[in-house]
Amino acid sequence: MNAPTRTAGPTPGGVPAPPRKGYRPGSLEIFGLVLVVAIVFRGPLATLLDRPAMQTWSTVFVAVVVQATPFLVLGVVVSGAIAAFVPARVFRRLMPEREALAVPVAGLCGVALPGCECGSVPIANRLMERGVPASAALAFLLSAPAVNPIVLVATAIAFPTEPGMVWARLIAGLLTAMVVGWIWQRIGRPDWMRPRPRFAEQESTGGWRVFLSTMLGDFAQAAGFLVVGAAAAAAFNVLARRWMDEHIASSIVLSILLMAALAFILALCSEADAFVAAAFSSIPVVGKLVFLTVGPAVDVKLVAMQAGTFGRRFTVRFAPLTFVVAIVIGTGVGLLFWGGRL
């Protein structure tokens, strides 16, 4: 016989409180557990790390993390400041009345206003609540994490020998946001999204509290994805380098498909993904651009966040559309820039 579910007592207003959720370890607890395991097994770990393959892996891993972390910190600080101190009505005043013109304006706002993928989803939701057309809000959602100044500077540093990568990423990111926005303007239906209040003017209070909570939350989430992405990039360089050189690097189609799939699965923060892409040294530069175009637009964490914010009916239509458009535009822009080198 199952034990009854424990529920909390009634609230002061007489309404029963929701059942208490079970304990879930946070990032600090998991980090502490990893440190304890590393200390306990330091002998076998030291022997393992003495191997040449592991030394190469650790070198690539540490290099990616160290290069990317300053940009990640700067990105979440700016994103938290926007979420806390810039009212959503400011964006609405910038939007033209014609929806077709509002889409590119929203995309250009993403260039000027830095934000990570995690922060762009709630911002887009607030914009739609205040009357901004869905197509324009979605264009901002896609452009803000892809082509903002922090991301472009990080890309320039990650690709010092490929200065064209910055311009290629800017063009591909903007085009992806605008094309998806224009397509959604034509095919999107209101009943595909969760109902939301219109023109709600109430803004959140407690700016500094919102700033700190947003910044810390975004950093904790994005840093975890950065570590996973850096580990995967290092593992690919050690374990699959020869296989990639023989089977993937020689095929532009396979490299594009592989990098698009990795961008979706790894779910990196856009402030750090350029350093991970640069670590795939055997992949053609067009494949790396596809990685940088797909990643900020659609990945596993964004699909989950969009389903929770806008509803499942929206996500099953918007995510595949964005994925296909990002691959096509990333490939097209890459061939325009580097087609002569294939």
mmCIF file of C-alpha atoms in Angstrom:
data_model
loop_
_atom_site.group_PDB
_atom_site.id
_atom_site.type_symbol
_atom_site.label_atom_id
_atom_site.label_comp_id
_atom_site.label_asym_id
_atom_site.label_seq_id
_atom_site.Cartn_x
_atom_site.Cartn_y
_atom_site.Cartn_z
ATOM 1 C CA MET A 1 0.000 0.000 0.000
ATOM 2 C CA ASN A 2 1.488 3.315 -1.041
ATOM 3 C CA ALA A 3 2.156 5.956 1.571
ATOM 4 C CA PRO A 4 -0.070 9.046 1.320
ATOM 5 C CA THR A 5 1.376 12.117 -0.281
ATOM 6 C CA ARG A 6 2.411 14.698 2.285
ATOM 7 C CA THR A 7 0.730 18.030 1.776
ATOM 8 C CA ALA A 8 1.442 21.355 3.369
ATOM 9 C CA GLY A 9 -1.007 22.968 5.732
ATOM 10 C CA PRO A 10 -3.517 25.585 4.655
ATOM 11 C CA THR A 11 -2.301 29.049 3.794
ATOM 12 C CA PRO A 12 -3.440 32.069 5.854
ATOM 13 C CA GLY A 13 -6.168 32.689 3.287
ATOM 14 C CA GLY A 14 -7.632 29.255 3.872
ATOM 15 C CA VAL A 15 -6.492 27.805 0.516
ATOM 16 C CA PRO A 16 -4.581 24.515 0.779
ATOM 17 C CA ALA A 17 -0.950 24.801 -0.245
ATOM 18 C CA PRO A 18 0.348 22.601 -3.058
ATOM 19 C CA PRO A 19 2.065 19.318 -2.130
ATOM 20 C CA ARG A 20 5.708 19.599 -1.172
ATOM 21 C CA LYS A 21 8.089 18.510 -3.867
ATOM 22 C CA GLY A 22 10.857 16.058 -3.176
ATOM 23 C CA TYR A 23 14.390 17.268 -2.626
ATOM 24 C CA ARG A 24 16.375 17.984 -5.765
ATOM 25 C CA PRO A 25 20.109 18.634 -5.521
ATOM 26 C CA GLY A 26 21.261 21.953 -6.916
ATOM 27 C CA SER A 27 24.358 22.827 -8.898
ATOM 28 C CA LEU A 28 26.428 23.499 -5.748
ATOM 29 C CA GLU A 29 25.584 20.081 -4.291
ATOM 30 C CA ILE A 30 26.474 18.357 -7.566
ATOM 31 C CA PHE A 31 29.716 20.335 -7.826
ATOM 32 C CA GLY A 32 30.613 19.417 -4.254
ATOM 33 C CA LEU A 33 29.924 15.747 -4.963
ATOM 34 C CA VAL A 34 32.200 15.881 -8.017
ATOM 35 C CA LEU A 35 34.977 17.412 -5.901
ATOM 36 C CA VAL A 36 34.608 14.708 -3.239
ATOM 37 C CA VAL A 37 34.777 11.955 -5.860
ATOM 38 C CA ALA A 38 37.849 13.587 -7.424
ATOM 39 C CA ILE A 39 39.593 13.733 -4.029
ATOM 40 C CA VAL A 40 38.742 10.135 -3.124
ATOM 41 C CA PHE A 41 39.898 8.772 -6.478
ATOM 42 C CA ARG A 42 42.774 11.184 -7.040
ATOM 43 C CA GLY A 43 45.287 8.326 -7.462
ATOM 44 C CA PRO A 44 43.547 6.553 -10.363
ATOM 45 C CA LEU A 45 42.602 9.934 -11.875
ATOM 46 C CA ALA A 46 46.221 11.092 -11.839
ATOM 47 C CA THR A 47 47.294 7.894 -13.607
ATOM 48 C CA LEU A 48 44.541 8.355 -16.185
ATOM 49 C CA LEU A 49 45.455 11.992 -16.837
ATOM 50 C CA ASP A 50 49.106 11.062 -17.488
ATOM 51 C CA ARG A 51 48.111 9.413 -20.761
ATOM 52 C CA PRO A 52 48.792 11.493 -23.896
ATOM 53 C CA ALA A 53 45.164 11.321 -25.061
ATOM 54 C CA MET A 54 43.882 12.627 -21.743
ATOM 55 C CA GLN A 55 46.491 15.373 -21.708
ATOM 56 C CA THR A 56 45.256 16.505 -25.118
ATOM 57 C CA TRP A 57 41.652 16.315 -23.936
ATOM 58 C CA SER A 58 42.339 18.355 -20.796
ATOM 59 C CA THR A 59 44.295 20.973 -22.779
ATOM 60 C CA VAL A 60 41.451 21.517 -25.259
ATOM 61 C CA PHE A 61 38.817 21.456 -22.510
ATOM 62 C CA VAL A 62 40.573 24.004 -20.293
ATOM 63 C CA ALA A 63 41.375 26.264 -23.253
ATOM 64 C CA VAL A 64 37.742 26.393 -24.378
ATOM 65 C CA VAL A 65 36.396 27.041 -20.872
ATOM 66 C CA VAL A 66 38.988 29.705 -19.989
ATOM 67 C CA GLN A 67 38.494 31.586 -23.269
ATOM 68 C CA ALA A 68 34.703 31.485 -23.107
ATOM 69 C CA THR A 69 34.040 32.244 -19.430
ATOM 70 C CA PRO A 70 34.684 36.044 -19.521
ATOM 71 C CA PHE A 71 32.219 36.466 -22.376
ATOM 72 C CA LEU A 72 29.701 34.264 -20.633
ATOM 73 C CA VAL A 73 29.916 36.393 -17.482
ATOM 74 C CA LEU A 74 29.613 39.629 -19.440
ATOM 75 C CA GLY A 75 26.653 38.247 -21.364
ATOM 76 C CA VAL A 76 24.636 37.210 -18.320
ATOM 77 C CA VAL A 77 25.369 40.543 -16.588
ATOM 78 C CA VAL A 78 24.019 42.509 -19.559
ATOM 79 C CA SER A 79 21.085 40.134 -19.960
ATOM 80 C CA GLY A 80 20.180 40.501 -16.274
ATOM 81 C CA ALA A 81 20.382 44.275 -16.517
ATOM 82 C CA ILE A 82 18.016 44.318 -19.495
ATOM 83 C CA ALA A 83 15.543 42.023 -17.771
ATOM 84 C CA ALA A 84 15.598 44.122 -14.596
ATOM 85 C CA PHE A 85 15.902 47.739 -15.729
ATOM 86 C CA VAL A 86 14.562 48.000 -19.299
ATOM 87 C CA PRO A 87 10.748 48.007 -19.353
ATOM 88 C CA ALA A 88 9.147 45.909 -22.068
ATOM 89 C CA ARG A 89 7.091 48.911 -23.206
ATOM 90 C CA VAL A 90 10.313 50.416 -24.577
ATOM 91 C CA PHE A 91 10.454 47.639 -27.170
ATOM 92 C CA ARG A 92 6.816 48.107 -28.101
ATOM 93 C CA ARG A 93 7.339 51.810 -28.809
ATOM 94 C CA LEU A 94 10.148 50.944 -31.202
ATOM 95 C CA MET A 95 7.976 48.611 -33.291
ATOM 96 C CA PRO A 96 6.344 49.938 -36.496
ATOM 97 C CA GLU A 97 2.623 49.406 -36.831
ATOM 98 C CA ARG A 98 3.038 47.305 -39.973
ATOM 99 C CA GLU A 99 3.900 43.783 -38.917
ATOM 100 C CA ALA A 100 6.080 43.098 -41.959
ATOM 101 C CA LEU A 101 8.283 46.078 -41.002
ATOM 102 C CA ALA A 102 8.229 45.230 -37.298
ATOM 103 C CA VAL A 103 10.029 41.931 -37.964
ATOM 104 C CA PRO A 104 13.329 43.410 -39.276
ATOM 105 C CA VAL A 105 13.208 46.187 -36.664
ATOM 106 C CA ALA A 106 12.908 43.568 -33.932
ATOM 107 C CA GLY A 107 15.793 41.664 -35.469
ATOM 108 C CA LEU A 108 17.974 44.777 -35.434
ATOM 109 C CA CYS A 109 17.023 45.404 -31.795
ATOM 110 C CA GLY A 110 18.609 42.045 -31.054
ATOM 111 C CA VAL A 111 21.908 43.340 -32.453
ATOM 112 C CA ALA A 112 21.917 46.306 -30.095
ATOM 113 C CA LEU A 113 20.587 44.577 -26.975
ATOM 114 C CA PRO A 114 22.654 41.599 -25.783
ATOM 115 C CA GLY A 115 20.900 38.615 -24.281
ATOM 116 C CA CYS A 116 21.361 34.885 -24.043
ATOM 117 C CA GLU A 117 18.912 32.283 -25.338
ATOM 118 C CA CYS A 118 17.534 31.639 -21.872
ATOM 119 C CA GLY A 119 16.768 35.317 -21.315
ATOM 120 C CA SER A 120 15.304 35.963 -24.767
ATOM 121 C CA VAL A 121 12.398 33.536 -24.270
ATOM 122 C CA PRO A 122 10.798 35.356 -21.291
ATOM 123 C CA ILE A 123 11.547 38.737 -22.912
ATOM 124 C CA ALA A 124 9.732 37.656 -26.085
ATOM 125 C CA ASN A 125 6.848 36.425 -23.947
ATOM 126 C CA ARG A 126 6.601 39.801 -22.193
ATOM 127 C CA LEU A 127 6.689 41.606 -25.539
ATOM 128 C CA MET A 128 3.734 39.587 -26.812
ATOM 129 C CA GLU A 129 1.854 40.246 -23.571
ATOM 130 C CA ARG A 130 2.242 43.972 -24.243
ATOM 131 C CA GLY A 131 0.880 43.836 -27.760
ATOM 132 C CA VAL A 132 3.992 43.321 -29.895
ATOM 133 C CA PRO A 133 3.110 41.040 -32.866
ATOM 134 C CA ALA A 134 4.194 37.453 -32.372
ATOM 135 C CA SER A 135 6.287 37.456 -35.552
ATOM 136 C CA ALA A 136 8.300 40.473 -34.366
ATOM 137 C CA ALA A 137 8.745 39.099 -30.841
ATOM 138 C CA LEU A 138 9.972 35.796 -32.283
ATOM 139 C CA ALA A 139 12.407 37.620 -34.571
ATOM 140 C CA PHE A 140 13.853 39.331 -31.501
ATOM 141 C CA LEU A 141 13.966 35.976 -29.687
ATOM 142 C CA LEU A 142 16.128 34.553 -32.474
ATOM 143 C CA SER A 143 18.373 37.554 -33.147
ATOM 144 C CA ALA A 144 19.226 38.707 -29.611
ATOM 145 C CA PRO A 145 21.346 35.679 -28.639
ATOM 146 C CA ALA A 146 22.821 35.213 -32.109
ATOM 147 C CA VAL A 147 24.190 38.572 -33.257
ATOM 148 C CA ASN A 148 24.582 40.821 -30.225
ATOM 149 C CA PRO A 149 27.915 42.675 -29.715
ATOM 150 C CA ILE A 150 29.204 40.310 -27.029
ATOM 151 C CA VAL A 151 28.669 37.288 -29.264
ATOM 152 C CA LEU A 152 30.316 38.987 -32.239
ATOM 153 C CA VAL A 153 33.378 40.020 -30.223
ATOM 154 C CA ALA A 154 33.678 36.500 -28.834
ATOM 155 C CA THR A 155 33.453 35.133 -32.381
ATOM 156 C CA ALA A 156 36.223 37.459 -33.569
ATOM 157 C CA ILE A 157 38.505 36.267 -30.765
ATOM 158 C CA ALA A 158 37.656 32.604 -31.326
ATOM 159 C CA PHE A 159 38.400 32.858 -35.082
ATOM 160 C CA PRO A 160 41.427 35.165 -35.365
ATOM 161 C CA THR A 161 42.411 33.671 -38.732
ATOM 162 C CA GLU A 162 38.866 33.887 -40.154
ATOM 163 C CA PRO A 163 37.799 37.548 -39.867
ATOM 164 C CA GLY A 164 34.932 36.884 -42.245
ATOM 165 C CA MET A 165 33.279 34.637 -39.657
ATOM 166 C CA VAL A 166 32.019 37.663 -37.706
ATOM 167 C CA TRP A 167 30.250 39.148 -40.740
ATOM 168 C CA ALA A 168 29.011 35.758 -41.874
ATOM 169 C CA ARG A 169 27.527 35.057 -38.444
ATOM 170 C CA LEU A 170 25.912 38.490 -38.287
ATOM 171 C CA ILE A 171 24.285 38.077 -41.711
ATOM 172 C CA ALA A 172 23.214 34.462 -41.139
ATOM 173 C CA GLY A 173 21.772 35.199 -37.692
ATOM 174 C CA LEU A 174 19.837 38.249 -38.845
ATOM 175 C CA LEU A 175 18.495 36.521 -41.939
ATOM 176 C CA THR A 176 17.404 33.508 -39.907
ATOM 177 C CA ALA A 177 15.505 35.710 -37.447
ATOM 178 C CA MET A 178 13.826 37.753 -40.177
ATOM 179 C CA VAL A 179 12.909 34.848 -42.446
ATOM 180 C CA VAL A 180 11.407 32.849 -39.571
ATOM 181 C CA GLY A 181 9.524 35.960 -38.430
ATOM 182 C CA TRP A 182 8.118 36.626 -41.890
ATOM 183 C CA ILE A 183 7.136 32.970 -42.347
ATOM 184 C CA TRP A 184 5.416 32.960 -38.954
ATOM 185 C CA GLN A 185 3.558 36.115 -39.936
ATOM 186 C CA ARG A 186 2.070 34.211 -42.875
ATOM 187 C CA ILE A 187 1.436 30.787 -41.323
ATOM 188 C CA GLY A 188 1.244 31.443 -37.579
ATOM 189 C CA ARG A 189 -2.135 31.125 -35.867
ATOM 190 C CA PRO A 190 -3.069 32.570 -32.448
ATOM 191 C CA ASP A 191 -4.564 29.277 -31.257
ATOM 192 C CA TRP A 192 -1.154 27.623 -31.610
ATOM 193 C CA MET A 193 0.071 29.655 -28.625
ATOM 194 C CA ARG A 194 -1.100 29.824 -25.046
ATOM 195 C CA PRO A 195 -3.626 32.610 -24.403
ATOM 196 C CA ARG A 196 -1.979 35.679 -22.911
ATOM 197 C CA PRO A 197 -3.251 39.021 -21.599
ATOM 198 C CA ARG A 198 -3.015 41.912 -24.032
ATOM 199 C CA PHE A 199 -1.355 45.251 -23.317
ATOM 200 C CA ALA A 200 -0.636 44.554 -19.680
ATOM 201 C CA GLU A 201 1.261 47.619 -18.478
ATOM 202 C CA GLN A 202 2.371 46.351 -15.088
ATOM 203 C CA GLU A 203 6.128 46.035 -14.795
ATOM 204 C CA SER A 204 8.039 44.020 -12.252
ATOM 205 C CA THR A 205 9.479 45.794 -9.247
ATOM 206 C CA GLY A 206 12.638 45.229 -7.264
ATOM 207 C CA GLY A 207 15.085 45.781 -10.099
ATOM 208 C CA TRP A 208 18.250 44.785 -8.262
ATOM 209 C CA ARG A 209 16.680 41.615 -6.934
ATOM 210 C CA VAL A 210 15.548 40.687 -10.458
ATOM 211 C CA PHE A 211 19.000 41.565 -11.798
ATOM 212 C CA LEU A 212 20.836 39.322 -9.342
ATOM 213 C CA SER A 213 18.447 36.389 -9.625
ATOM 214 C CA THR A 214 18.422 36.561 -13.433
ATOM 215 C CA MET A 215 22.190 36.889 -13.671
ATOM 216 C CA LEU A 216 22.923 34.035 -11.257
ATOM 217 C CA GLY A 217 20.284 31.776 -12.762
ATOM 218 C CA ASP A 218 21.451 32.353 -16.332
ATOM 219 C CA PHE A 219 25.093 31.856 -15.376
ATOM 220 C CA ALA A 220 24.455 28.617 -13.466
ATOM 221 C CA GLN A 221 22.508 27.191 -16.396
ATOM 222 C CA ALA A 222 24.747 28.461 -19.189
ATOM 223 C CA ALA A 223 27.978 27.478 -17.426
ATOM 224 C CA GLY A 224 26.780 23.902 -17.133
ATOM 225 C CA PHE A 225 26.088 23.740 -20.862
ATOM 226 C CA LEU A 226 29.471 25.343 -21.564
ATOM 227 C CA VAL A 227 31.274 22.628 -19.578
ATOM 228 C CA VAL A 228 29.346 19.895 -21.401
ATOM 229 C CA GLY A 229 30.073 21.488 -24.774
ATOM 230 C CA ALA A 230 33.762 21.965 -24.029
ATOM 231 C CA ALA A 231 34.033 18.349 -22.878
ATOM 232 C CA ALA A 232 32.303 17.135 -26.050
ATOM 233 C CA ALA A 233 34.530 19.258 -28.295
ATOM 234 C CA ALA A 234 37.649 17.962 -26.541
ATOM 235 C CA ALA A 235 36.397 14.369 -26.803
ATOM 236 C CA PHE A 236 35.733 14.777 -30.520
ATOM 237 C CA ASN A 237 39.251 16.104 -31.049
ATOM 238 C CA VAL A 238 40.766 13.143 -29.187
ATOM 239 C CA LEU A 239 38.508 10.222 -30.073
ATOM 240 C CA ALA A 240 37.033 11.087 -33.451
ATOM 241 C CA ARG A 241 39.665 13.322 -35.038
ATOM 242 C CA ARG A 242 40.973 10.691 -37.454
ATOM 243 C CA TRP A 243 37.463 9.461 -38.305
ATOM 244 C CA MET A 244 36.282 13.033 -38.888
ATOM 245 C CA ASP A 245 39.282 13.757 -41.103
ATOM 246 C CA GLU A 246 38.576 10.665 -43.212
ATOM 247 C CA HIS A 247 34.776 10.706 -43.439
ATOM 248 C CA ILE A 248 33.363 14.089 -42.360
ATOM 249 C CA ALA A 249 35.922 16.776 -43.163
ATOM 250 C CA SER A 250 36.038 15.716 -46.811
ATOM 251 C CA SER A 251 32.238 15.998 -47.191
ATOM 252 C CA ILE A 252 30.668 19.420 -46.870
ATOM 253 C CA VAL A 253 27.173 17.884 -46.607
ATOM 254 C CA LEU A 254 28.090 15.515 -43.782
ATOM 255 C CA SER A 255 29.956 18.236 -41.893
ATOM 256 C CA ILE A 256 26.934 20.566 -42.121
ATOM 257 C CA LEU A 257 24.546 17.877 -40.872
ATOM 258 C CA LEU A 258 26.906 16.853 -38.066
ATOM 259 C CA MET A 259 27.471 20.397 -36.827
ATOM 260 C CA ALA A 260 23.746 21.216 -37.005
ATOM 261 C CA ALA A 261 22.951 18.131 -34.930
ATOM 262 C CA LEU A 262 25.686 18.946 -32.417
ATOM 263 C CA ALA A 263 24.440 22.526 -32.078
ATOM 264 C CA PHE A 264 20.965 21.221 -31.277
ATOM 265 C CA ILE A 265 22.156 18.585 -28.789
ATOM 266 C CA LEU A 266 24.943 20.452 -26.974
ATOM 267 C CA ALA A 267 22.725 23.509 -26.307
ATOM 268 C CA LEU A 268 25.617 25.914 -25.684
ATOM 269 C CA CYS A 269 25.296 29.502 -24.569
ATOM 270 C CA SER A 270 25.788 31.806 -27.560
ATOM 271 C CA GLU A 271 28.435 33.841 -25.701
ATOM 272 C CA ALA A 272 30.634 30.733 -25.615
ATOM 273 C CA ASP A 273 29.698 28.598 -28.620
ATOM 274 C CA ALA A 274 32.259 30.196 -30.968
ATOM 275 C CA PHE A 275 35.129 28.826 -28.892
ATOM 276 C CA VAL A 276 33.637 25.332 -29.028
ATOM 277 C CA ALA A 277 33.077 25.599 -32.789
ATOM 278 C CA ALA A 278 36.673 26.731 -33.314
ATOM 279 C CA ALA A 279 37.884 23.648 -31.434
ATOM 280 C CA PHE A 280 36.513 21.415 -34.230
ATOM 281 C CA SER A 281 39.604 22.128 -36.292
ATOM 282 C CA SER A 282 38.993 19.469 -38.947
ATOM 283 C CA ILE A 283 35.456 20.638 -39.791
ATOM 284 C CA PRO A 284 35.111 22.969 -42.838
ATOM 285 C CA VAL A 285 34.386 26.569 -41.975
ATOM 286 C CA VAL A 286 30.907 26.354 -43.548
ATOM 287 C CA GLY A 287 30.000 23.623 -41.068
ATOM 288 C CA LYS A 288 31.212 25.801 -38.205
ATOM 289 C CA LEU A 289 29.015 28.662 -39.409
ATOM 290 C CA VAL A 290 26.002 26.333 -39.488
ATOM 291 C CA PHE A 291 26.840 25.353 -35.908
ATOM 292 C CA LEU A 292 26.898 29.038 -34.907
ATOM 293 C CA THR A 293 23.645 29.748 -36.766
ATOM 294 C CA VAL A 294 21.605 26.776 -35.517
ATOM 295 C CA GLY A 295 22.760 26.808 -31.887
ATOM 296 C CA PRO A 296 21.384 30.200 -30.767
ATOM 297 C CA ALA A 297 18.151 29.633 -32.722
ATOM 298 C CA VAL A 298 17.075 26.139 -31.670
ATOM 299 C CA ASP A 299 18.441 23.506 -29.296
ATOM 300 C CA VAL A 300 17.125 21.060 -26.735
ATOM 301 C CA LYS A 301 16.955 23.538 -23.857
ATOM 302 C CA LEU A 302 15.218 26.172 -26.002
ATOM 303 C CA VAL A 303 12.633 23.627 -27.136
ATOM 304 C CA ALA A 304 11.868 22.823 -23.503
ATOM 305 C CA MET A 305 11.716 26.495 -22.501
ATOM 306 C CA GLN A 306 9.503 27.433 -25.447
ATOM 307 C CA ALA A 307 7.130 24.553 -24.744
ATOM 308 C CA GLY A 308 6.808 25.687 -21.143
ATOM 309 C CA THR A 309 6.322 29.355 -22.077
ATOM 310 C CA PHE A 310 4.321 29.309 -25.315
ATOM 311 C CA GLY A 311 2.826 25.816 -25.284
ATOM 312 C CA ARG A 312 3.515 22.508 -26.968
ATOM 313 C CA ARG A 313 1.391 23.243 -30.049
ATOM 314 C CA PHE A 314 3.617 26.231 -30.781
ATOM 315 C CA THR A 315 6.892 24.423 -30.185
ATOM 316 C CA VAL A 316 6.231 21.423 -32.442
ATOM 317 C CA ARG A 317 5.780 23.865 -35.333
ATOM 318 C CA PHE A 318 8.270 26.613 -34.504
ATOM 319 C CA ALA A 319 11.308 24.451 -33.620
ATOM 320 C CA PRO A 320 11.420 22.399 -36.876
ATOM 321 C CA LEU A 321 10.792 25.552 -38.936
ATOM 322 C CA THR A 322 13.669 27.368 -37.212
ATOM 323 C CA PHE A 323 15.998 24.370 -37.491
ATOM 324 C CA VAL A 324 15.503 24.023 -41.251
ATOM 325 C CA VAL A 325 15.723 27.769 -41.953
ATOM 326 C CA ALA A 326 18.909 28.113 -39.863
ATOM 327 C CA ILE A 327 20.618 25.242 -41.708
ATOM 328 C CA VAL A 328 19.662 26.556 -45.135
ATOM 329 C CA ILE A 329 20.678 30.150 -44.411
ATOM 330 C CA GLY A 330 23.853 29.187 -42.559
ATOM 331 C CA THR A 331 24.880 26.987 -45.482
ATOM 332 C CA GLY A 332 24.011 29.618 -48.064
ATOM 333 C CA VAL A 333 25.911 32.396 -46.302
ATOM 334 C CA GLY A 334 28.868 30.072 -45.715
ATOM 335 C CA LEU A 335 29.040 29.138 -49.383
ATOM 336 C CA LEU A 336 28.808 32.826 -50.295
ATOM 337 C CA PHE A 337 31.791 33.642 -48.080
ATOM 338 C CA TRP A 338 33.954 30.534 -48.540
ATOM 339 C CA GLY A 339 32.571 28.712 -51.573
ATOM 340 C CA GLY A 340 35.844 29.136 -53.424
ATOM 341 C CA ARG A 341 37.731 27.201 -50.736
ATOM 342 C CA LEU A 342 35.641 24.020 -50.935
#
